[in-house]
mmCIF file of C-alpha atoms in Angstrom:
data_model
loop_
_atom_site.group_PDB
_atom_site.id
_atom_site.type_symbol
_atom_site.label_atom_id
_atom_site.label_comp_id
_atom_site.label_asym_id
_atom_site.label_seq_id
_atom_site.Cartn_x
_atom_site.Cartn_y
_atom_site.Cartn_z
ATOM 1 C CA MET A 1 12.562 19.487 -26.714
ATOM 2 C CA ARG A 2 9.727 18.272 -24.518
ATOM 3 C CA LEU A 3 11.462 14.913 -24.097
ATOM 4 C CA ILE A 4 14.638 16.667 -22.958
ATOM 5 C CA VAL A 5 12.726 18.737 -20.389
ATOM 6 C CA LEU A 6 10.853 15.656 -19.183
ATOM 7 C CA GLY A 7 14.126 13.787 -18.858
ATOM 8 C CA CYS A 8 15.640 16.607 -16.804
ATOM 9 C CA ILE A 9 12.632 16.633 -14.470
ATOM 10 C CA LEU A 10 12.850 12.863 -14.066
ATOM 11 C CA MET A 11 16.575 12.991 -13.289
ATOM 12 C CA ALA A 12 15.987 15.789 -10.773
ATOM 13 C CA CYS A 13 13.376 13.718 -8.972
ATOM 14 C CA LEU A 14 15.750 10.781 -8.756
ATOM 15 C CA THR A 15 18.160 12.831 -6.657
ATOM 16 C CA PRO A 16 18.162 12.314 -2.845
ATOM 17 C CA GLY A 17 16.591 15.731 -2.281
ATOM 18 C CA CYS A 18 13.466 14.662 -4.155
ATOM 19 C CA VAL A 19 12.906 11.481 -2.158
ATOM 20 C CA THR A 20 9.893 11.685 0.161
ATOM 21 C CA THR A 21 9.485 9.240 3.018
ATOM 22 C CA ARG A 22 6.164 7.683 3.974
ATOM 23 C CA GLU A 23 6.189 9.731 7.176
ATOM 24 C CA GLU A 24 6.628 12.947 5.199
ATOM 25 C CA LEU A 25 3.777 12.006 2.863
ATOM 26 C CA ILE A 26 1.506 11.232 5.810
ATOM 27 C CA GLU A 27 2.471 14.501 7.504
ATOM 28 C CA LYS A 28 1.645 16.410 4.329
ATOM 29 C CA LYS A 29 -1.769 14.727 4.107
ATOM 30 C CA ARG A 30 -2.417 15.497 7.776
ATOM 31 C CA HIS A 31 -1.577 19.136 7.228
ATOM 32 C CA GLY A 32 -4.075 19.253 4.383
ATOM 33 C CA ALA A 33 -6.757 17.484 6.428
ATOM 34 C CA MET A 34 -6.334 19.596 9.575
ATOM 35 C CA GLU A 35 -8.335 22.543 8.231
ATOM 36 C CA ASP A 36 -11.228 20.227 7.383
ATOM 37 C CA TRP A 37 -11.061 18.549 10.809
ATOM 38 C CA ARG A 38 -11.177 21.869 12.607
ATOM 39 C CA SER A 39 -14.002 23.164 10.442
ATOM 40 C CA GLN A 40 -16.115 20.232 11.651
ATOM 41 C CA GLY A 41 -15.794 21.458 15.223
ATOM 42 C CA ALA A 42 -17.766 19.397 17.751
ATOM 43 C CA ALA A 43 -19.205 17.276 14.935
ATOM 44 C CA TYR A 44 -15.771 15.790 14.147
ATOM 45 C CA ARG A 45 -15.679 12.003 14.265
ATOM 46 C CA SER A 46 -12.694 10.127 12.878
ATOM 47 C CA SER A 47 -12.966 6.957 10.840
ATOM 48 C CA GLU A 48 -10.297 5.567 13.200
ATOM 49 C CA GLY A 49 -9.832 5.075 16.930
ATOM 50 C CA PHE A 50 -10.064 1.883 18.984
ATOM 51 C CA GLN A 51 -12.533 -0.886 18.216
ATOM 52 C CA ASP A 52 -15.886 0.918 17.745
ATOM 53 C CA ALA A 53 -14.795 4.118 19.506
ATOM 54 C CA ARG A 54 -13.798 6.984 17.197
ATOM 55 C CA TRP A 55 -11.521 9.958 17.815
ATOM 56 C CA GLY A 56 -13.620 12.965 18.735
ATOM 57 C CA MET A 57 -16.419 11.018 20.405
ATOM 58 C CA ARG A 58 -17.817 12.457 23.626
ATOM 59 C CA VAL A 59 -17.162 10.651 26.905
ATOM 60 C CA GLU A 60 -20.800 9.532 27.040
ATOM 61 C CA GLU A 61 -20.577 7.967 23.582
ATOM 62 C CA VAL A 62 -17.498 5.950 24.506
ATOM 63 C CA ARG A 63 -19.034 4.835 27.802
ATOM 64 C CA GLU A 64 -22.061 3.529 25.931
ATOM 65 C CA LEU A 65 -19.754 1.364 23.820
ATOM 66 C CA PHE A 66 -17.885 0.061 26.888
ATOM 67 C CA PRO A 67 -20.459 -0.077 29.711
ATOM 68 C CA ASP A 68 -18.079 -2.094 31.913
ATOM 69 C CA GLY A 69 -15.531 0.722 31.824
ATOM 70 C CA LYS A 70 -14.742 2.581 35.046
ATOM 71 C CA MET A 71 -14.059 6.317 35.058
ATOM 72 C CA LEU A 72 -10.781 7.055 36.881
ATOM 73 C CA ASN A 73 -11.289 10.818 36.585
ATOM 74 C CA GLU A 74 -12.811 13.178 34.031
ATOM 75 C CA ASN A 75 -9.946 12.494 31.620
ATOM 76 C CA ALA A 76 -9.578 8.709 31.814
ATOM 77 C CA MET A 77 -11.604 5.507 31.742
ATOM 78 C CA ARG A 78 -10.286 2.023 32.547
ATOM 79 C CA TRP A 79 -11.667 -1.102 30.869
ATOM 80 C CA LYS A 80 -10.498 -4.704 31.271
ATOM 81 C CA SER A 81 -10.943 -7.277 28.544
ATOM 82 C CA THR A 82 -9.257 -10.011 26.496
ATOM 83 C CA ILE A 83 -7.582 -8.815 23.300
ATOM 84 C CA ALA A 84 -5.724 -11.068 20.853
ATOM 85 C CA ASP A 85 -6.312 -13.915 23.335
ATOM 86 C CA LEU A 86 -4.373 -11.981 25.992
ATOM 87 C CA PRO A 87 -5.717 -10.297 29.143
ATOM 88 C CA ALA A 88 -5.623 -6.547 28.587
ATOM 89 C CA VAL A 89 -6.110 -3.348 30.564
ATOM 90 C CA VAL A 90 -7.352 -0.527 28.340
ATOM 91 C CA THR A 91 -7.142 3.146 29.327
ATOM 92 C CA PHE A 92 -9.199 5.611 27.293
ATOM 93 C CA ALA A 93 -8.016 9.239 27.397
ATOM 94 C CA PHE A 94 -10.189 12.323 26.960
ATOM 95 C CA LEU A 95 -9.360 16.016 26.570
ATOM 96 C CA LYS A 96 -12.151 18.556 26.981
ATOM 97 C CA GLY A 97 -14.598 15.683 26.908
ATOM 98 C CA ARG A 98 -13.361 14.253 23.591
ATOM 99 C CA PHE A 99 -11.779 10.841 22.952
ATOM 100 C CA VAL A 100 -8.150 11.485 21.894
ATOM 101 C CA ALA A 101 -5.969 8.495 22.858
ATOM 102 C CA VAL A 102 -5.947 4.974 24.279
ATOM 103 C CA ASP A 103 -3.369 2.618 25.798
ATOM 104 C CA VAL A 104 -3.744 -1.163 25.686
ATOM 105 C CA PHE A 105 -1.541 -2.805 28.324
ATOM 106 C CA PHE A 106 -0.961 -6.558 28.380
ATOM 107 C CA PRO A 107 0.011 -7.463 31.984
ATOM 108 C CA ASP A 108 0.466 -11.179 31.333
ATOM 109 C CA ALA A 109 1.921 -11.438 27.836
ATOM 110 C CA GLY A 110 4.276 -14.330 28.629
ATOM 111 C CA ASN A 111 7.346 -14.215 26.395
ATOM 112 C CA VAL A 112 7.680 -10.512 25.594
ATOM 113 C CA ARG A 113 9.371 -10.971 22.234
ATOM 114 C CA ASP A 114 6.831 -13.559 21.044
ATOM 115 C CA ALA A 115 3.941 -11.371 22.206
ATOM 116 C CA HIS A 116 5.418 -8.355 20.422
ATOM 117 C CA LEU A 117 5.800 -10.280 17.162
ATOM 118 C CA LEU A 118 2.230 -11.602 17.368
ATOM 119 C CA ILE A 119 0.695 -8.190 18.038
ATOM 120 C CA ARG A 120 2.950 -6.571 15.429
ATOM 121 C CA ARG A 121 1.696 -9.077 12.857
ATOM 122 C CA LEU A 122 -1.912 -8.254 13.720
ATOM 123 C CA LEU A 123 -1.290 -4.500 13.560
ATOM 124 C CA ASN A 124 0.417 -4.989 10.190
ATOM 125 C CA ARG A 125 -2.819 -6.451 8.874
ATOM 126 C CA LYS A 126 -4.668 -3.343 10.021
ATOM 127 C CA PHE A 127 -2.202 -0.520 9.359
ATOM 128 C CA GLY A 128 0.309 -1.978 6.896
ATOM 129 C CA THR A 129 4.087 -2.026 7.295
ATOM 130 C CA PRO A 130 5.447 -0.032 10.268
ATOM 131 C CA VAL A 131 7.116 3.269 9.451
ATOM 132 C CA ARG A 132 9.680 2.446 12.135
ATOM 133 C CA ASP A 133 11.022 -0.627 13.924
ATOM 134 C CA ARG A 134 13.589 -0.841 16.703
ATOM 135 C CA ASP A 135 15.121 -3.759 18.598
ATOM 136 C CA THR A 136 17.863 -2.748 21.044
ATOM 137 C CA ALA A 137 18.938 -6.362 21.549
ATOM 138 C CA ASP A 138 19.341 -6.793 17.795
ATOM 139 C CA GLU A 139 21.268 -3.511 17.613
ATOM 140 C CA SER A 140 23.703 -4.816 20.238
ATOM 141 C CA GLN A 141 24.176 -8.078 18.333
ATOM 142 C CA ARG A 142 24.881 -6.177 15.112
ATOM 143 C CA ARG A 143 27.385 -4.045 16.995
ATOM 144 C CA VAL A 144 29.298 -7.173 17.965
ATOM 145 C CA GLY A 145 29.427 -8.116 14.307
ATOM 146 C CA SER A 146 30.648 -4.682 13.294
ATOM 147 C CA TYR A 147 33.536 -4.826 15.786
ATOM 148 C CA ARG A 148 34.504 -8.304 14.593
ATOM 149 C CA SER A 149 34.464 -7.055 11.027
ATOM 150 C CA ALA A 150 36.597 -4.040 11.968
ATOM 151 C CA ALA A 151 39.192 -6.242 13.686
ATOM 152 C CA ASP A 152 39.353 -8.566 10.690
ATOM 153 C CA THR A 153 39.639 -5.630 8.295
ATOM 154 C CA VAL A 154 42.536 -4.066 10.222
ATOM 155 C CA TYR A 155 44.319 -7.434 10.352
ATOM 156 C CA VAL A 156 43.885 -8.104 6.611
ATOM 157 C CA LEU A 157 44.919 -4.531 5.761
ATOM 158 C CA GLY A 158 48.147 -5.043 7.704
ATOM 159 C CA LYS A 159 48.847 -8.296 5.867
ATOM 160 C CA LEU A 160 48.211 -6.703 2.466
ATOM 161 C CA THR A 161 50.408 -3.696 3.273
ATOM 162 C CA GLU A 162 53.240 -6.009 4.301
ATOM 163 C CA SER A 163 53.018 -8.157 1.162
ATOM 164 C CA LEU A 164 52.705 -5.232 -1.271
ATOM 165 C CA THR A 165 55.503 -3.059 0.137
ATOM 166 C CA GLY A 166 57.828 -5.805 1.235
ATOM 167 C CA VAL A 167 58.265 -3.903 4.489
ATOM 168 C CA HIS A 168 57.796 -5.946 7.626
ATOM 169 C CA GLN A 169 55.042 -4.312 9.643
ATOM 170 C CA ASP A 170 55.661 -3.222 13.211
ATOM 171 C CA GLN A 171 54.250 -6.247 15.078
ATOM 172 C CA TYR A 172 53.827 -4.255 18.265
ATOM 173 C CA ALA A 173 51.771 -1.636 16.423
ATOM 174 C CA GLN A 174 49.566 -4.377 14.965
ATOM 175 C CA GLN A 175 49.126 -5.919 18.417
ATOM 176 C CA ARG A 176 48.101 -2.555 19.821
ATOM 177 C CA ILE A 177 45.500 -2.213 17.069
ATOM 178 C CA ASP A 178 44.239 -5.762 17.677
ATOM 179 C CA VAL A 179 43.975 -5.182 21.436
ATOM 180 C CA ARG A 180 41.933 -2.028 20.913
ATOM 181 C CA ALA A 181 39.643 -3.789 18.459
ATOM 182 C CA GLU A 182 39.233 -6.832 20.698
ATOM 183 C CA ASN A 183 38.524 -4.635 23.725
ATOM 184 C CA ASP A 184 35.795 -2.907 21.728
ATOM 185 C CA GLU A 185 34.475 -6.297 20.681
ATOM 186 C CA ALA A 186 34.504 -7.581 24.268
ATOM 187 C CA GLU A 187 32.576 -4.524 25.409
ATOM 188 C CA ALA A 188 30.080 -5.014 22.597
ATOM 189 C CA ARG A 189 29.610 -8.663 23.567
ATOM 190 C CA ARG A 190 29.028 -7.641 27.172
ATOM 191 C CA GLN A 191 26.383 -5.173 26.019
ATOM 192 C CA ALA A 192 24.809 -7.853 23.822
ATOM 193 C CA ARG A 193 24.572 -10.252 26.772
ATOM 194 C CA ALA A 194 22.994 -7.497 28.859
ATOM 195 C CA ALA A 195 20.602 -6.722 26.008
ATOM 196 C CA SER A 196 19.342 -10.299 26.044
ATOM 197 C CA LYS A 197 18.081 -9.586 29.580
ATOM 198 C CA ARG A 198 17.132 -5.954 28.969
ATOM 199 C CA PHE A 199 15.686 -4.852 25.667
ATOM 200 C CA LEU A 200 13.191 -2.525 24.050
ATOM 201 C CA LEU A 201 11.121 -3.419 21.006
ATOM 202 C CA LEU A 202 9.361 -0.551 19.283
ATOM 203 C CA SER A 203 7.159 -0.628 16.186
ATOM 204 C CA ARG A 204 5.365 2.480 14.948
ATOM 205 C CA TRP A 205 2.583 2.922 12.434
ATOM 206 C CA ALA A 206 1.191 6.179 11.086
ATOM 207 C CA THR A 207 -1.968 6.948 9.146
ATOM 208 C CA VAL A 208 -3.510 10.291 8.294
ATOM 209 C CA GLU A 209 -5.702 10.108 11.407
ATOM 210 C CA SER A 210 -3.689 8.058 13.914
ATOM 211 C CA ASP A 211 -0.280 7.331 15.408
ATOM 212 C CA VAL A 212 0.144 3.803 16.750
ATOM 213 C CA LYS A 213 3.115 2.565 18.783
ATOM 214 C CA LEU A 214 3.753 -0.952 20.019
ATOM 215 C CA ARG A 215 6.296 -0.916 22.851
ATOM 216 C CA SER A 216 7.637 -4.043 24.510
ATOM 217 C CA VAL A 217 10.150 -3.815 27.345
ATOM 218 C CA LYS A 218 12.037 -6.493 29.211
ATOM 219 C CA THR A 219 14.179 -5.710 32.246
ATOM 220 C CA PRO A 220 14.840 -7.723 35.413
ATOM 221 C CA GLY A 221 11.475 -7.814 37.164
ATOM 222 C CA ILE A 222 9.546 -6.050 34.394
ATOM 223 C CA ASP A 223 7.914 -7.543 31.303
ATOM 224 C CA ALA A 224 5.637 -5.040 29.586
ATOM 225 C CA VAL A 225 3.809 -4.919 26.263
ATOM 226 C CA VAL A 226 1.637 -1.904 25.441
ATOM 227 C CA ILE A 227 -0.044 -0.465 22.355
ATOM 228 C CA GLU A 228 -0.420 3.326 22.291
ATOM 229 C CA TYR A 229 -3.000 4.860 19.955
ATOM 230 C CA GLU A 230 -3.152 8.642 19.512
ATOM 231 C CA SER A 231 -5.353 10.890 17.401
ATOM 232 C CA ALA A 232 -3.512 13.005 14.823
ATOM 233 C CA ARG A 233 -6.333 15.561 14.955
ATOM 234 C CA TYR A 234 -5.607 16.252 18.634
ATOM 235 C CA ALA A 235 -1.789 16.006 18.434
ATOM 236 C CA ALA A 236 -1.253 19.640 19.483
ATOM 237 C CA GLU A 237 -3.632 19.281 22.426
ATOM 238 C CA LEU A 238 -1.899 16.072 23.524
ATOM 239 C CA ALA A 239 1.514 17.762 23.335
ATOM 240 C CA ALA A 240 0.226 20.644 25.472
ATOM 241 C CA ALA A 241 -1.246 18.163 27.964
ATOM 242 C CA ARG A 242 2.094 16.364 28.254
ATOM 243 C CA GLN A 243 3.885 19.650 28.869
ATOM 244 C CA ARG A 244 1.329 20.640 31.484
ATOM 245 C CA THR A 245 1.642 17.269 33.216
ATOM 246 C CA ARG A 246 5.429 17.592 33.365
ATOM 247 C CA GLU A 247 5.088 21.069 34.861
ATOM 248 C CA LEU A 248 2.647 19.850 37.517
ATOM 249 C CA GLU A 249 4.954 16.963 38.386
ATOM 250 C CA LEU A 250 7.861 19.374 38.833
ATOM 251 C CA GLN A 251 5.709 21.595 41.044
ATOM 252 C CA ARG A 252 4.727 18.605 43.181
ATOM 253 C CA MET A 253 8.339 17.444 43.573
ATOM 254 C CA THR A 254 9.473 20.990 44.348
ATOM 255 C CA LYS A 255 6.987 21.190 47.227
ATOM 256 C CA GLU A 256 8.418 17.978 48.663
ATOM 257 C CA LEU A 257 11.893 19.499 49.010
#
């Protein structure tokens, strides 16, 4: 009887509804850790952050670690260095005097795609496999392939229908289908060519204490590679800060009208 029950439980957990993604597991662990983080209050110091700086450190503590850093205002410090053999501009972010986020911008990364792959490989060594990857140029190329496949499928389907039924297919109808498919394919190829000049690469890692995003963008006149680190402990505060910033920007623009 126990074996039957165990088998039923196992089968239930093999269903799609029982599958848990890595992101969901991390989110569950964060939820469990949040009470402990908050109970630590001002004493909270993460085991993660950026280099020797840890989430939750006071501004003074971070400045001691990076004495060459320059305070831009009470919420931000700028530090220039060389990271992964590339010149980098690092911006440390603080909320209520606590270290909560950091951006690492590479202004002279050379080939954007090569730089992204190099930095992604290094971040993999530190954080493991990304929970998400996106390449808009690759998506456009795959779209071309999908339209080609659709056109071929429609053509073969027409041939099979004709041979099985013995009824000669309406050639004009087939041509209309082919034209539509080829127009879609031509549009997809145009988008793929444009994507080779304009693309976004995005890789995202998540741990219990941090969110890390590697964004690389190429557009005419702009080549940008940036790593964004954010503290999971201060996620709600960061979201509120973003909302507040948007509101202040809208107020500023409204005054200009």
